[in-house]
């Protein structure tokens, strides 16, 4: 591999918040739209490593703890000029060592899936990305007794309860950060909360997620509110397979951008319901 540096010259070290700009340049090199602020959120919430050659960061790999039993892995990037030389293998081994004792979850691209499979990950679902300029000219129609209200810091216990029902994971720190950096709405029916969704700046525009609701109709209300608010603007949403939202999202102006495979190494989380996840935070955080 003539274009890559010798493995002995590569140094893996802990990622730091000060690496956000360099990681943003790394993600831009592989066509990812992340801003520096997006990297700051990811690094601030998690742990992981960067690989350096001299002063240059040429690879990254992060993970985020969800309670004491699970972790999600993501932001695994190798600079294109350095791909194919075993750096990805070193990154995944570093993450597996750091998350030892936990079950590990990740969303794999087509290119990355064989590496993860060789390291014990098995498929258990998938995520579909949709993005584009919203054409939602009309606000969602609410039925008698239904209201949408803004969520705030006092709603964190509510969001945590719904999110745990939907994912089987303890994600309070991530939800707290989303409340701080994004906007949240809560759907209530006859005064009782039944779901929530979050909108925040990300990449080329805004991203909707997570969306947690008991059924697809409620999920559409929670998504349609943001699509209407952002009409004419670039919006992204990443939905798990089998939500039944695909055609509706395309009618709203969003286009499919390719699936990723959800994989697990260890025990899958067990959602208790009745709430269900209709959009992930992002592909890295799940």
Coordinates of C-alpha atoms in Angstrom, one line a residue:
X1 CA 0.0 0.0 0.0
X2 CA 2.3 2.7 -1.3
X3 CA 0.1 5.7 -0.4
X4 CA -0.3 4.9 3.3
X5 CA 2.2 5.4 6.1
X6 CA 3.8 2.5 8.0
X7 CA 1.6 1.3 10.8
X8 CA 4.5 1.9 13.3
X9 CA 4.4 5.6 12.5
X10 CA 0.7 5.8 13.5
X11 CA -0.2 6.9 17.0
X12 CA -3.6 6.4 18.6
X13 CA -4.5 8.7 21.4
X14 CA -7.6 9.8 23.3
X15 CA -9.8 12.2 21.4
X16 CA -10.1 15.7 23.0
X17 CA -12.6 18.6 22.4
X18 CA -9.7 20.5 20.9
X19 CA -9.7 18.0 18.0
X20 CA -13.1 19.0 16.8
X21 CA -11.9 21.2 13.9
X22 CA -9.4 18.5 12.7
X23 CA -12.1 15.9 12.9
X24 CA -14.5 18.1 10.9
X25 CA -11.8 18.3 8.2
X26 CA -11.5 14.5 8.3
X27 CA -15.2 14.0 8.0
X28 CA -15.4 16.6 5.1
X29 CA -12.7 14.5 3.3
X30 CA -15.1 11.5 3.2
X31 CA -18.2 13.6 2.2
X32 CA -19.8 13.9 5.6
X33 CA -21.6 17.3 6.3
X34 CA -20.7 17.7 10.0
X35 CA -19.9 21.2 11.3
X36 CA -17.2 21.8 14.0
X37 CA -20.1 22.3 16.4
X38 CA -21.5 18.9 15.5
X39 CA -18.1 17.3 16.4
X40 CA -18.0 19.3 19.6
X41 CA -21.3 17.8 20.7
X42 CA -20.2 14.2 19.7
X43 CA -16.8 14.5 21.5
X44 CA -18.3 16.2 24.5
X45 CA -20.8 13.4 25.0
X46 CA -18.4 10.5 24.5
X47 CA -15.0 9.0 24.4
X48 CA -12.7 7.5 21.8
X49 CA -9.5 7.9 19.9
X50 CA -7.9 9.7 17.0
X51 CA -5.0 8.3 14.9
X52 CA -2.2 10.7 14.1
X53 CA 0.7 10.8 11.7
X54 CA 3.0 13.5 12.9
X55 CA 0.7 16.4 13.6
X56 CA -2.1 15.3 11.3
X57 CA -5.2 13.5 12.5
X58 CA -5.9 10.8 9.8
X59 CA -8.6 8.8 11.6
X60 CA -11.2 8.9 14.3
X61 CA -13.4 6.5 16.3
X62 CA -15.8 7.5 19.1
X63 CA -18.1 5.8 21.5
X64 CA -20.9 6.8 23.9
X65 CA -22.0 5.1 27.1
X66 CA -25.6 4.3 27.6
X67 CA -26.0 3.3 31.2
X68 CA -23.7 0.5 32.5
X69 CA -24.6 -2.2 29.9
X70 CA -24.4 -0.7 26.4
X71 CA -22.4 1.6 24.3
X72 CA -22.8 2.9 20.7
X73 CA -19.8 3.2 18.4
X74 CA -19.5 5.7 15.6
X75 CA -17.7 8.5 13.8
X76 CA -15.3 5.9 12.6
X77 CA -13.4 7.6 9.7
X78 CA -10.1 6.9 8.0
X79 CA -8.7 9.6 5.7
X80 CA -9.1 8.3 2.1
X81 CA -5.4 8.4 1.4
X82 CA -4.8 6.1 4.4
X83 CA -7.6 3.6 3.8
X84 CA -6.8 0.0 3.2
X85 CA -3.8 -0.3 5.5
X86 CA -5.4 -1.7 8.6
X87 CA -6.1 1.6 10.4
X88 CA -9.8 0.8 10.6
X89 CA -9.0 -2.5 12.3
X90 CA -6.9 -0.8 14.9
X91 CA -9.6 1.8 15.5
X92 CA -12.3 -0.8 16.1
X93 CA -10.0 -2.9 18.4
X94 CA -9.4 0.3 20.4
X95 CA -13.1 0.9 20.8
X96 CA -13.8 -2.7 21.7
X97 CA -11.1 -2.5 24.4
X98 CA -12.5 0.7 25.8
X99 CA -16.1 -0.6 25.9
X100 CA -15.2 -4.0 27.2
X101 CA -18.0 -5.4 29.4
X102 CA -20.7 -3.6 27.5
X103 CA -22.8 -4.7 24.6
X104 CA -21.8 -2.6 21.6
X105 CA -24.1 -1.1 18.9
X106 CA -23.3 0.7 15.7
X107 CA -24.7 1.7 12.3
X108 CA -22.5 0.4 9.5
X109 CA -22.1 1.7 6.0
X110 CA -21.8 -0.8 3.2
X111 CA -18.1 -0.3 3.2
X112 CA -17.7 -0.7 6.9
X113 CA -20.0 -3.7 7.5
X114 CA -17.4 -6.5 6.6
X115 CA -14.9 -5.1 9.1
X116 CA -17.5 -5.0 11.9
X117 CA -18.7 -8.5 11.0
X118 CA -15.2 -9.9 11.3
X119 CA -15.1 -8.4 14.8
X120 CA -18.3 -10.2 16.0
X121 CA -21.0 -7.7 15.1
X122 CA -24.2 -9.1 13.6
X123 CA -27.1 -7.2 11.8
X124 CA -30.2 -6.5 13.8
X125 CA -32.0 -3.7 11.8
X126 CA -31.2 -0.7 9.8
X127 CA -31.7 3.1 9.4
X128 CA -32.8 5.0 6.3
X129 CA -31.7 8.6 5.8
X130 CA -34.0 11.1 4.1
X131 CA -33.0 14.7 3.3
X132 CA -33.9 17.7 1.1
X133 CA -35.9 20.9 1.1
X134 CA -39.1 20.5 3.0
X135 CA -42.3 21.1 1.0
X136 CA -44.6 21.0 4.0
X137 CA -46.6 24.1 3.4
X138 CA -49.3 23.2 5.9
X139 CA -48.9 22.7 9.6
X140 CA -50.1 19.4 11.0
X141 CA -53.8 19.1 11.7
X142 CA -54.5 18.4 15.4
X143 CA -57.6 16.7 16.6
X144 CA -59.7 17.9 19.5
X145 CA -57.8 17.4 22.7
X146 CA -54.4 17.4 20.9
X147 CA -51.8 20.1 21.5
X148 CA -48.2 20.7 20.7
X149 CA -46.1 22.6 23.2
X150 CA -42.4 23.5 23.5
X151 CA -40.3 21.2 25.7
X152 CA -37.7 22.5 28.1
X153 CA -35.2 21.4 30.7
X154 CA -38.0 20.5 33.1
X155 CA -39.2 17.9 30.6
X156 CA -35.9 15.9 30.8
X157 CA -37.4 13.2 33.1
X158 CA -40.4 12.9 30.7
X159 CA -38.1 12.6 27.6
X160 CA -35.9 10.1 29.4
X161 CA -38.9 7.9 30.3
X162 CA -40.3 7.9 26.7
X163 CA -36.8 7.4 25.2
X164 CA -36.0 4.5 27.5
X165 CA -39.4 2.8 26.6
X166 CA -38.5 3.2 22.9
X167 CA -34.9 2.2 22.9
X168 CA -34.2 0.1 26.0
X169 CA -31.2 2.4 26.7
X170 CA -30.3 5.0 29.3
X171 CA -29.6 8.1 27.3
X172 CA -30.2 10.9 29.8
X173 CA -26.9 12.8 29.1
X174 CA -27.6 12.9 25.3
X175 CA -31.2 14.1 25.8
X176 CA -30.0 16.8 28.1
X177 CA -27.5 18.1 25.5
X178 CA -30.2 18.0 22.8
X179 CA -32.5 20.1 25.0
X180 CA -29.7 22.6 25.4
X181 CA -28.7 22.9 21.8
X182 CA -32.0 22.2 20.0
X183 CA -35.7 22.8 20.1
X184 CA -38.1 20.2 21.5
X185 CA -41.9 19.8 21.1
X186 CA -44.1 17.5 23.1
X187 CA -47.4 16.2 21.8
X188 CA -50.1 16.0 24.4
X189 CA -53.5 14.4 24.1
X190 CA -56.2 15.4 26.7
X191 CA -53.4 17.0 28.7
X192 CA -51.3 13.8 28.8
X193 CA -47.9 13.7 27.0
X194 CA -47.7 11.0 24.3
X195 CA -44.5 11.7 22.4
X196 CA -41.8 14.2 21.6
X197 CA -39.4 15.3 18.9
X198 CA -36.2 17.4 18.6
X199 CA -34.9 19.7 15.9
X200 CA -31.3 21.0 15.9
X201 CA -28.8 22.5 13.6
X202 CA -26.6 19.9 11.8
X203 CA -24.5 19.8 8.7
X204 CA -26.1 21.6 5.8
X205 CA -29.3 22.6 7.7
X206 CA -31.3 21.0 10.4
X207 CA -31.9 17.4 11.6
X208 CA -35.0 16.0 13.2
X209 CA -34.4 13.4 15.8
X210 CA -35.0 11.7 18.0
X211 CA -38.7 11.3 17.4
X212 CA -40.5 9.1 20.0
X213 CA -44.2 8.3 19.8
X214 CA -46.6 5.4 20.4
X215 CA -47.8 5.2 16.7
X216 CA -47.1 6.4 13.2
X217 CA -49.8 9.0 13.3
X218 CA -48.4 10.7 16.3
X219 CA -44.9 10.5 14.8
X220 CA -46.1 12.2 11.6
X221 CA -47.5 15.1 13.7
X222 CA -44.2 15.5 15.6
X223 CA -42.2 15.4 12.3
X224 CA -44.7 17.5 10.3
X225 CA -44.4 20.4 12.8
X226 CA -40.7 20.7 12.0
X227 CA -41.1 20.2 8.3
X228 CA -43.6 23.0 8.2
X229 CA -41.4 25.3 10.4
X230 CA -38.4 24.6 8.1
X231 CA -40.3 24.6 4.7
X232 CA -38.0 25.6 1.9
X233 CA -35.0 24.7 4.1
X234 CA -32.7 21.7 4.0
X235 CA -33.8 19.1 6.5
X236 CA -32.5 15.6 7.4
X237 CA -34.1 12.8 9.3
X238 CA -32.8 9.2 9.9
X239 CA -35.6 6.7 10.5
X240 CA -35.4 3.0 11.5
X241 CA -36.6 0.4 9.1
X242 CA -40.3 -0.4 9.0
X243 CA -41.6 2.8 10.5
X244 CA -43.9 3.1 7.5
X245 CA -43.0 6.8 7.0
X246 CA -41.0 6.4 3.8
X247 CA -43.6 7.4 1.2
X248 CA -44.9 10.3 3.4
X249 CA -41.4 11.7 3.9
X250 CA -40.8 11.7 0.1
X251 CA -44.2 13.4 -0.4
X252 CA -42.9 16.1 2.0
X253 CA -39.9 16.7 -0.3
X254 CA -37.3 14.6 1.3
X255 CA -35.3 12.1 -0.7
X256 CA -33.7 8.8 0.4
X257 CA -30.0 8.9 0.7
X258 CA -29.2 5.2 1.3
X259 CA -29.5 2.8 4.2
X260 CA -27.1 1.7 6.9
X261 CA -27.1 -1.6 8.7
X262 CA -27.7 -1.6 12.5
X263 CA -25.3 -4.1 14.1
X264 CA -24.8 -5.4 17.6
X265 CA -22.0 -7.2 19.4
X266 CA -23.5 -8.7 22.6
X267 CA -27.0 -8.3 23.9
X268 CA -29.5 -6.2 22.0
X269 CA -31.3 -3.5 24.1
X270 CA -34.9 -4.4 24.8
X271 CA -37.4 -1.6 24.5
X272 CA -40.3 -1.9 26.9
X273 CA -42.8 0.2 24.9
X274 CA -45.4 1.4 24.3
X275 CA -43.3 4.3 23.0
X276 CA -41.4 3.6 19.8
X277 CA -38.4 5.3 18.1
X278 CA -39.4 6.8 14.8
X279 CA -36.2 8.8 14.2
X280 CA -32.7 8.4 15.7
X281 CA -30.6 11.2 17.2
X282 CA -28.2 10.5 14.3
X283 CA -26.5 7.5 12.9
X284 CA -23.6 7.7 15.3
X285 CA -25.6 8.1 18.5
X286 CA -28.5 5.9 17.5

